[in-house]
PDB file of C-alpha atoms in Angstrom:
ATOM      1  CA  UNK U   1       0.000   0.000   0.000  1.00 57.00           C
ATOM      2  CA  UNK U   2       2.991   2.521   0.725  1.00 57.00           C
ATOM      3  CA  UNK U   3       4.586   1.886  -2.714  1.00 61.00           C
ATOM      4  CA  UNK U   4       1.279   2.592  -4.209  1.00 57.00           C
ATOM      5  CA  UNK U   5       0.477   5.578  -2.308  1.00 59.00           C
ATOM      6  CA  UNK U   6       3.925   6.697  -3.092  1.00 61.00           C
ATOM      7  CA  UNK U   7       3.431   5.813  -6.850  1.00 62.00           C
ATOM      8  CA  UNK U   8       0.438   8.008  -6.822  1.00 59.00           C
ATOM      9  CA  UNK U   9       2.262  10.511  -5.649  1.00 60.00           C
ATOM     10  CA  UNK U  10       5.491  10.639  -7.885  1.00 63.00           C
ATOM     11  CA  UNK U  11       2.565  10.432 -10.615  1.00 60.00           C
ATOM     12  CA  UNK U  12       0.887  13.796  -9.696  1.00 60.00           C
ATOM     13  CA  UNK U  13       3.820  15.712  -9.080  1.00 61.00           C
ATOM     14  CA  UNK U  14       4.853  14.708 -12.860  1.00 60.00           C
ATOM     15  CA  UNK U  15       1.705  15.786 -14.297  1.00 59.00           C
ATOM     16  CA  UNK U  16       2.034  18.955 -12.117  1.00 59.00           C
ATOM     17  CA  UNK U  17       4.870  19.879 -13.461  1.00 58.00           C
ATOM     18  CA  UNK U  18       4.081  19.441 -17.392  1.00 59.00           C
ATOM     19  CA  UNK U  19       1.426  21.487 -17.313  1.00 69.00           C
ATOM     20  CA  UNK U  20       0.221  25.097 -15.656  1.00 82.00           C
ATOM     21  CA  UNK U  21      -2.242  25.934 -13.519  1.00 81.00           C
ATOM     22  CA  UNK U  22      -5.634  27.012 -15.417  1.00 87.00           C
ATOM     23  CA  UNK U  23      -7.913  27.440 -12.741  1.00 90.00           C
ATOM     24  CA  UNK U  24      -8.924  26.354  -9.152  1.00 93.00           C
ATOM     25  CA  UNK U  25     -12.415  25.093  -7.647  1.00 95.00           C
ATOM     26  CA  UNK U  26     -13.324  24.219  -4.141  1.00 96.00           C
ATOM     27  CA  UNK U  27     -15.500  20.857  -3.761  1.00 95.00           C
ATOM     28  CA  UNK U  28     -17.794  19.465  -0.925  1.00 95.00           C
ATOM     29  CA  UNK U  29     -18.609  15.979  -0.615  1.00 91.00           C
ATOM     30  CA  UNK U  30     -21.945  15.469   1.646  1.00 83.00           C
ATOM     31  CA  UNK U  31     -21.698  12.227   2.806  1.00 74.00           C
ATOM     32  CA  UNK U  32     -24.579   9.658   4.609  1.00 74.00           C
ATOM     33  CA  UNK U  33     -25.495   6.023   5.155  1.00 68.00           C
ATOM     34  CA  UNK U  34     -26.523   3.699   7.049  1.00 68.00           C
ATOM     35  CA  UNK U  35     -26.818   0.674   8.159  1.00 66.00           C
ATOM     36  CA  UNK U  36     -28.258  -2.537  10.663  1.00 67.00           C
ATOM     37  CA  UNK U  37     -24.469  -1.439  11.910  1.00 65.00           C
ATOM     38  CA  UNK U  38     -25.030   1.975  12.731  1.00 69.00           C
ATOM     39  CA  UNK U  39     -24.886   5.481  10.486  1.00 74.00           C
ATOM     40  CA  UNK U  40     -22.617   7.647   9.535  1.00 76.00           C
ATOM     41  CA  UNK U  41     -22.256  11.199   8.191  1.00 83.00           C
ATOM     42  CA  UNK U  42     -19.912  14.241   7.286  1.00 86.00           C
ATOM     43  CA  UNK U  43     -18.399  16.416   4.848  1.00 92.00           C
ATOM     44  CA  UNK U  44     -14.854  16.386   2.903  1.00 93.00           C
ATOM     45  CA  UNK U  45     -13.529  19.710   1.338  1.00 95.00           C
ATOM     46  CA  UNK U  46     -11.243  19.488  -1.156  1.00 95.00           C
ATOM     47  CA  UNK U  47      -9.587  22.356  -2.879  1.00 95.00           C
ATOM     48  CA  UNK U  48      -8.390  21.660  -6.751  1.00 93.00           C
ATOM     49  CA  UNK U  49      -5.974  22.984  -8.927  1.00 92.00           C
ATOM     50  CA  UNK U  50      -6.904  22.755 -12.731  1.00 92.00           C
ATOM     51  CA  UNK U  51      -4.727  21.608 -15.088  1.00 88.00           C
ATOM     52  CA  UNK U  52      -6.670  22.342 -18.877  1.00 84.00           C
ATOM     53  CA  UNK U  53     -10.172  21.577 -18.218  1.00 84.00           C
ATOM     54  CA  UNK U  54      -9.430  17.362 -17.917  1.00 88.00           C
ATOM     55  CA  UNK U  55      -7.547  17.075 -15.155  1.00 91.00           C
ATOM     56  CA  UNK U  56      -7.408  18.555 -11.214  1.00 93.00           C
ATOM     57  CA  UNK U  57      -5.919  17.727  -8.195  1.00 93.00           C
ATOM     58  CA  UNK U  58      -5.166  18.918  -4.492  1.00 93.00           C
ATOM     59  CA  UNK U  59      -5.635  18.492  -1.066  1.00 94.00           C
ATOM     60  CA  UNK U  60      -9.044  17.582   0.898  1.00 95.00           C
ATOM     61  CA  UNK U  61     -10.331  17.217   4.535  1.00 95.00           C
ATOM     62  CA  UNK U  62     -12.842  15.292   6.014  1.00 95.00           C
ATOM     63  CA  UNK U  63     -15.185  15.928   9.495  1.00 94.00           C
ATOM     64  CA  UNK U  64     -17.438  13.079   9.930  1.00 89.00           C
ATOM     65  CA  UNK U  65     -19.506  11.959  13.056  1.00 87.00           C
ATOM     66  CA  UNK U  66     -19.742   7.620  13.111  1.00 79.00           C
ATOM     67  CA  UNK U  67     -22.447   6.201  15.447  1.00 76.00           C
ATOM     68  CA  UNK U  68     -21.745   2.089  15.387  1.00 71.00           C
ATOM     69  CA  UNK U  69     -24.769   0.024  17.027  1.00 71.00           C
ATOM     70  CA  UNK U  70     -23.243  -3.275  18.013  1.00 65.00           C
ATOM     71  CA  UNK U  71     -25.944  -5.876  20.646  1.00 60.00           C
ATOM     72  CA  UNK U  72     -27.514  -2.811  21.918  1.00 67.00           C
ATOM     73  CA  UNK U  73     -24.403  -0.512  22.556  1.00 67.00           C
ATOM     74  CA  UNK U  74     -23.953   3.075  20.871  1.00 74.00           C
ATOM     75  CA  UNK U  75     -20.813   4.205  20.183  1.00 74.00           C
ATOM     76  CA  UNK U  76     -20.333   8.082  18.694  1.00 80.00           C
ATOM     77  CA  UNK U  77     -17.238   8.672  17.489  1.00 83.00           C
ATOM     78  CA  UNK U  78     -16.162  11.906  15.341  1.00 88.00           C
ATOM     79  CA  UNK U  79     -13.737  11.507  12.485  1.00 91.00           C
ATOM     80  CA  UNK U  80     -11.291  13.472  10.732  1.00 95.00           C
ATOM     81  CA  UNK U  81      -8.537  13.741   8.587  1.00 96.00           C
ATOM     82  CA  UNK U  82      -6.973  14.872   5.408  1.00 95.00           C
ATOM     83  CA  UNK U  83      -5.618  13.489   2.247  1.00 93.00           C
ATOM     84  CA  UNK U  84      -5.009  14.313  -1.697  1.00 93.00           C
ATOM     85  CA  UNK U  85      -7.274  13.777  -4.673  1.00 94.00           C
ATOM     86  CA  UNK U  86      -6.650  13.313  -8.171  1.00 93.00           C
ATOM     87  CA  UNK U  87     -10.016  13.283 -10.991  1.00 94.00           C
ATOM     88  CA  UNK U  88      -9.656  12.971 -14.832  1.00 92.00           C
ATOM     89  CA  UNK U  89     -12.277  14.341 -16.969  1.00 92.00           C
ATOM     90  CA  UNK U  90     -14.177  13.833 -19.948  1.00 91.00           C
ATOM     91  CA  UNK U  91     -15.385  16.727 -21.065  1.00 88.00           C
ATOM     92  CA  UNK U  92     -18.441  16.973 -23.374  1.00 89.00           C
ATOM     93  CA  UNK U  93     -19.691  19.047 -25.526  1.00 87.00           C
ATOM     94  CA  UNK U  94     -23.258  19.287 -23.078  1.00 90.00           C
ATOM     95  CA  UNK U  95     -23.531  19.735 -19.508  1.00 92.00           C
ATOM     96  CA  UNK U  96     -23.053  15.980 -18.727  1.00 94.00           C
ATOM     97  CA  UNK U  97     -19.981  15.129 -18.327  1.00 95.00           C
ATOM     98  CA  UNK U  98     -17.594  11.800 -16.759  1.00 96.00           C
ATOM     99  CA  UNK U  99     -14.683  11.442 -14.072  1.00 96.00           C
ATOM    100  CA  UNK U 100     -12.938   9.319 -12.659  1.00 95.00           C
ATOM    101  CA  UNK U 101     -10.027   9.184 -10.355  1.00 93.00           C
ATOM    102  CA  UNK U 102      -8.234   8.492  -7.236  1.00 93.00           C
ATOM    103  CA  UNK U 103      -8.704   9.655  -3.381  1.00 95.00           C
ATOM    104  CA  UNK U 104      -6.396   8.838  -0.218  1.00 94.00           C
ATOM    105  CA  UNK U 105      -6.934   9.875   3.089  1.00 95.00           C
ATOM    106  CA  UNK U 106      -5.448   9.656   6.838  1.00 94.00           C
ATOM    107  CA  UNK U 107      -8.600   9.435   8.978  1.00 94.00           C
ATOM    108  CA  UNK U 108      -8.665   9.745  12.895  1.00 94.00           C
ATOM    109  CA  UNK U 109     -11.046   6.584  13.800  1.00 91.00           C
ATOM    110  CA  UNK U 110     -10.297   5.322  17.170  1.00 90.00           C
ATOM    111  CA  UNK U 111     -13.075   2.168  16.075  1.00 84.00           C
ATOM    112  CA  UNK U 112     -12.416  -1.326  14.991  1.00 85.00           C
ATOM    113  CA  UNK U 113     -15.774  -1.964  12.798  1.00 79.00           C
ATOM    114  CA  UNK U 114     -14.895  -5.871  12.608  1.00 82.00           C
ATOM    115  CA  UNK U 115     -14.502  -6.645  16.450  1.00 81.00           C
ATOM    116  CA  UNK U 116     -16.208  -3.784  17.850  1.00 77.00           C
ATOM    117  CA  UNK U 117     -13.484  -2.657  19.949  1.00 82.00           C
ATOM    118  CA  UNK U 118     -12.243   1.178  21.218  1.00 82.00           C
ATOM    119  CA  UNK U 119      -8.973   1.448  19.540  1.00 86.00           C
ATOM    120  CA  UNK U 120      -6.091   2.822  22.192  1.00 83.00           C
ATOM    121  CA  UNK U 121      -3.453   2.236  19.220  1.00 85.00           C
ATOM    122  CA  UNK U 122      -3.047   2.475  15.241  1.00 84.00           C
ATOM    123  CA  UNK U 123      -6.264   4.963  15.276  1.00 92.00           C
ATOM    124  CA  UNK U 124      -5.163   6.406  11.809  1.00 94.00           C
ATOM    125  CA  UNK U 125      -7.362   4.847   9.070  1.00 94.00           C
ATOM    126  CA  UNK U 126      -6.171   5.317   5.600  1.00 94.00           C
ATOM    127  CA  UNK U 127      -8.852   4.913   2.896  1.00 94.00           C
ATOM    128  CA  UNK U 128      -7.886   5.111  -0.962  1.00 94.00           C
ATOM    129  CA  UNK U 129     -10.871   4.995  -2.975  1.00 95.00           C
ATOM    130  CA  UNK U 130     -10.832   4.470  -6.833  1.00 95.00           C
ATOM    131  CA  UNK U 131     -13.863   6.945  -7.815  1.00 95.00           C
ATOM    132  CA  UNK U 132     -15.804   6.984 -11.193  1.00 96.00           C
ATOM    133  CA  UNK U 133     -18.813   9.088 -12.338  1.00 96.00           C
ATOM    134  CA  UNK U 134     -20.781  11.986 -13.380  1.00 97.00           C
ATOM    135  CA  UNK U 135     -20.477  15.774 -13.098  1.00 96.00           C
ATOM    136  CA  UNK U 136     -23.403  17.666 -14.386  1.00 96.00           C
ATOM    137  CA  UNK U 137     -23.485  21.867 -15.074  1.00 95.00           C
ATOM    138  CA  UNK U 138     -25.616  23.443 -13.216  1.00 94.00           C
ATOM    139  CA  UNK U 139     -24.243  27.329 -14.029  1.00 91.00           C
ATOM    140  CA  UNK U 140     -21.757  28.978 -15.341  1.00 88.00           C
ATOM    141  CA  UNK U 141     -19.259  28.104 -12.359  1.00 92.00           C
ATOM    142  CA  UNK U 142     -21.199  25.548 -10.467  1.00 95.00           C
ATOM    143  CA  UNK U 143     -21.685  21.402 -11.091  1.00 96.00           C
ATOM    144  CA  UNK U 144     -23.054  18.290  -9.133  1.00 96.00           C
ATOM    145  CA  UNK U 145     -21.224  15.089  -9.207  1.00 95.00           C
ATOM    146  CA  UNK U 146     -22.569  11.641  -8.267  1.00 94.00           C
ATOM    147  CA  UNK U 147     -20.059   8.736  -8.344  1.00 94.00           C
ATOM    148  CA  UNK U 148     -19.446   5.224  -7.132  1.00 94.00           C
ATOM    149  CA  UNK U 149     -16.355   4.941  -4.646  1.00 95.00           C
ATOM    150  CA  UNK U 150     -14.329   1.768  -4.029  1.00 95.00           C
ATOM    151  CA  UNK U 151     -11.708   1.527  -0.859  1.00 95.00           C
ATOM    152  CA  UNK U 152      -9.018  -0.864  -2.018  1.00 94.00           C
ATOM    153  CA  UNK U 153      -7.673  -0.973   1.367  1.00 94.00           C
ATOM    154  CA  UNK U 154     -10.625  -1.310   3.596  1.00 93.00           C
ATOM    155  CA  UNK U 155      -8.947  -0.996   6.602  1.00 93.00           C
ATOM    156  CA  UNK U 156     -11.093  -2.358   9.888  1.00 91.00           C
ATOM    157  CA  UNK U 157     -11.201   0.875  11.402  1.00 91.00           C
ATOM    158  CA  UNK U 158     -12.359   2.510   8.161  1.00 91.00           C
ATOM    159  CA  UNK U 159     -14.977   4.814   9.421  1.00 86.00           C
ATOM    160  CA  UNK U 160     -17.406   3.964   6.081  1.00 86.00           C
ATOM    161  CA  UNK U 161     -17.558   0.968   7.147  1.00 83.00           C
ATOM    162  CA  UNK U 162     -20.943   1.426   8.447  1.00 74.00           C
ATOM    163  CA  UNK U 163     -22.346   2.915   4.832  1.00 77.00           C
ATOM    164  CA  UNK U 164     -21.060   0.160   2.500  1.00 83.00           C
ATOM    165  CA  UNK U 165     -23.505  -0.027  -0.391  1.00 75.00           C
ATOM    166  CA  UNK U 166     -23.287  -3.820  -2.058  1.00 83.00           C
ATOM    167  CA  UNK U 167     -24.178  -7.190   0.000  1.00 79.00           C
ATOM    168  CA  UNK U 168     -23.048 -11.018  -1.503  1.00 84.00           C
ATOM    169  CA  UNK U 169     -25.228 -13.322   0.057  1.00 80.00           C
ATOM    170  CA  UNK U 170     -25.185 -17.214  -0.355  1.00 81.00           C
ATOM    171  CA  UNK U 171     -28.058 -19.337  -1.413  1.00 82.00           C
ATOM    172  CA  UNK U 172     -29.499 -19.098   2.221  1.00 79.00           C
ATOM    173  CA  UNK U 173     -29.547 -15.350   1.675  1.00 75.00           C
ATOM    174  CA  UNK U 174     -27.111 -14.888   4.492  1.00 76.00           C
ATOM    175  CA  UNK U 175     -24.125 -12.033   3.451  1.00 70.00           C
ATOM    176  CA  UNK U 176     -21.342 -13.909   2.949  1.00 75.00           C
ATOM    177  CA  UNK U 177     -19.480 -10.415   1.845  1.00 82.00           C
ATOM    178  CA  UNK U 178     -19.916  -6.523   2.005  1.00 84.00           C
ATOM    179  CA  UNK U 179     -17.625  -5.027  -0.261  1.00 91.00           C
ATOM    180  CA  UNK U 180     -15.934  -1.659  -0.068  1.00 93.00           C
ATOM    181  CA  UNK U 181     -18.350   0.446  -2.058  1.00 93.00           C
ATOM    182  CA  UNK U 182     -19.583   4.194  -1.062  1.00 90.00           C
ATOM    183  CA  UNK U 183     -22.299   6.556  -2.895  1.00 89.00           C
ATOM    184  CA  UNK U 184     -20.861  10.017  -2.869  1.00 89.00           C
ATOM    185  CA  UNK U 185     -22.383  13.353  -3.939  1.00 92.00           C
ATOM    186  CA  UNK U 186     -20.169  16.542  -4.111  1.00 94.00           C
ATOM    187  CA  UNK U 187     -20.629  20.034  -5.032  1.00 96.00           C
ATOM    188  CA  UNK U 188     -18.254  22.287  -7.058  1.00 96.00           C
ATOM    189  CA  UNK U 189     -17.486  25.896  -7.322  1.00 96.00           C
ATOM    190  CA  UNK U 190     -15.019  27.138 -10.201  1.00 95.00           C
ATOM    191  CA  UNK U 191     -13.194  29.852  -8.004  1.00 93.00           C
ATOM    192  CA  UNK U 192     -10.993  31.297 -11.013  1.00 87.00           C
ATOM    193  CA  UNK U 193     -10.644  30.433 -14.537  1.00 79.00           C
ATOM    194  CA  UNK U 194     -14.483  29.998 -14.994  1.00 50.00           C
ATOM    195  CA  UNK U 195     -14.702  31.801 -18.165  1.00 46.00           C
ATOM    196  CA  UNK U 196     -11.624  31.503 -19.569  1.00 44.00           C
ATOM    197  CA  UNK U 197     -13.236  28.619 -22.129  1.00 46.00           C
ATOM    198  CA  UNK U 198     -16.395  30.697 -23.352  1.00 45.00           C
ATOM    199  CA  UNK U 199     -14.626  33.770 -24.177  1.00 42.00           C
ATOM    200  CA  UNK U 200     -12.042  31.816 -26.410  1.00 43.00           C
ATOM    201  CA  UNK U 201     -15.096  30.015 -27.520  1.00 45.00           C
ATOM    202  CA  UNK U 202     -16.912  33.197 -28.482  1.00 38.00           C
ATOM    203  CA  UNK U 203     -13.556  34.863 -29.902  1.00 41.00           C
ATOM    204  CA  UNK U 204     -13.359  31.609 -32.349  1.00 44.00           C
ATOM    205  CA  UNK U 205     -17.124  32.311 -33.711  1.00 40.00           C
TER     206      UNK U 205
END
């Protein structure tokens, strides 16, 4: 997972360097689910640097509260953290367009969501989702995105542990599996460079 991580990394600061900045956005991701498990909800700024209009990157943060519901016992514990991002984009000619991309984070969770247990060492959580999707215009600087997020890690203290999306069950229709798989929803401001593409696009007319 380090070499990976650290792959990732060399990779961004390469494609950083070949090209210049052409904008920035800030993003929020609202996150919720929920399950027999417990619930779980919070929000993850992330502030991107554009590179062209296919490709941004940066750092995010993440405050999220956990409640875990294990043979009658609540357990509240708040989250937080802070990683980098990384989202490719197809851009289309409408106001629907696709991304996809990678997201690592260092999360404070102080829970073990397999055995149940207060943590008292190796709180940190690291996630590192693989992330695909759509982002959708709204205005002239603003856009929704809706994707599907899988944690290749999946670490037991993972604090979306609780929220995981797809059950396996056998032919008894007991779950035999819950695999690493979040909804996420995020909205996007274009804080500089926003109209940068329609004026050249009106100049070209």
């Amino acid at each position: 997972m380090k070499n990976f991580v650290f792959s990732f990394l060399i990779l961004i600061s390469s494609v950083v360097h070949s090209q210049s900045i052409t904008g920035t956005e800030l993003g929020v991701d609202g996150f919720f689910g929920a399950s027999n498990l417990g619930s779980s909800f919070g929000i993850g700024p992330k502030f991107g640097l554009l590179f062209g209009e296919n490709f941004v990157v940066g750092p995010s943060f993440r405050l999220q509260q956990t409640n875990s519901n294990n043979l009658g016992v609540n357990t509240s514990i708040r989250v937080y953290g802070g990683g980098v991002f990384a989202h490719g984009r197809y851009v289309s000619s409408g106001k629907t367009h696709l991304y996809g991309g990678v997201e690592f984070e260092m999360l404070r969770s102080p829970f073990n969501f397999i055995n149940f247990q207060q943590l008292t060492n190796n709180i940190w959580a690291p996630t590192l989702f693989f992330a695909g999707g759509v982002k959708i215009d709204v205005a002239k600087s603003v856009a929704l995105t809706a994707g599907i997020y899988y944690d290749v890690i999946n670490a037991p203290n993972s604090p979306f542990r609780s929220a995981y999306a797809f059950q396996i069950k056998n032919d008894q229709g007991q779950v035999v599996q819950i695999l690493p798989i979040i909804y996420r929803l995020s909205l996007i401001i274009r804080l500089s460079g926003s109209g940068q593409r329609n004026e050249e696009d009106v100049e070209g007319d």
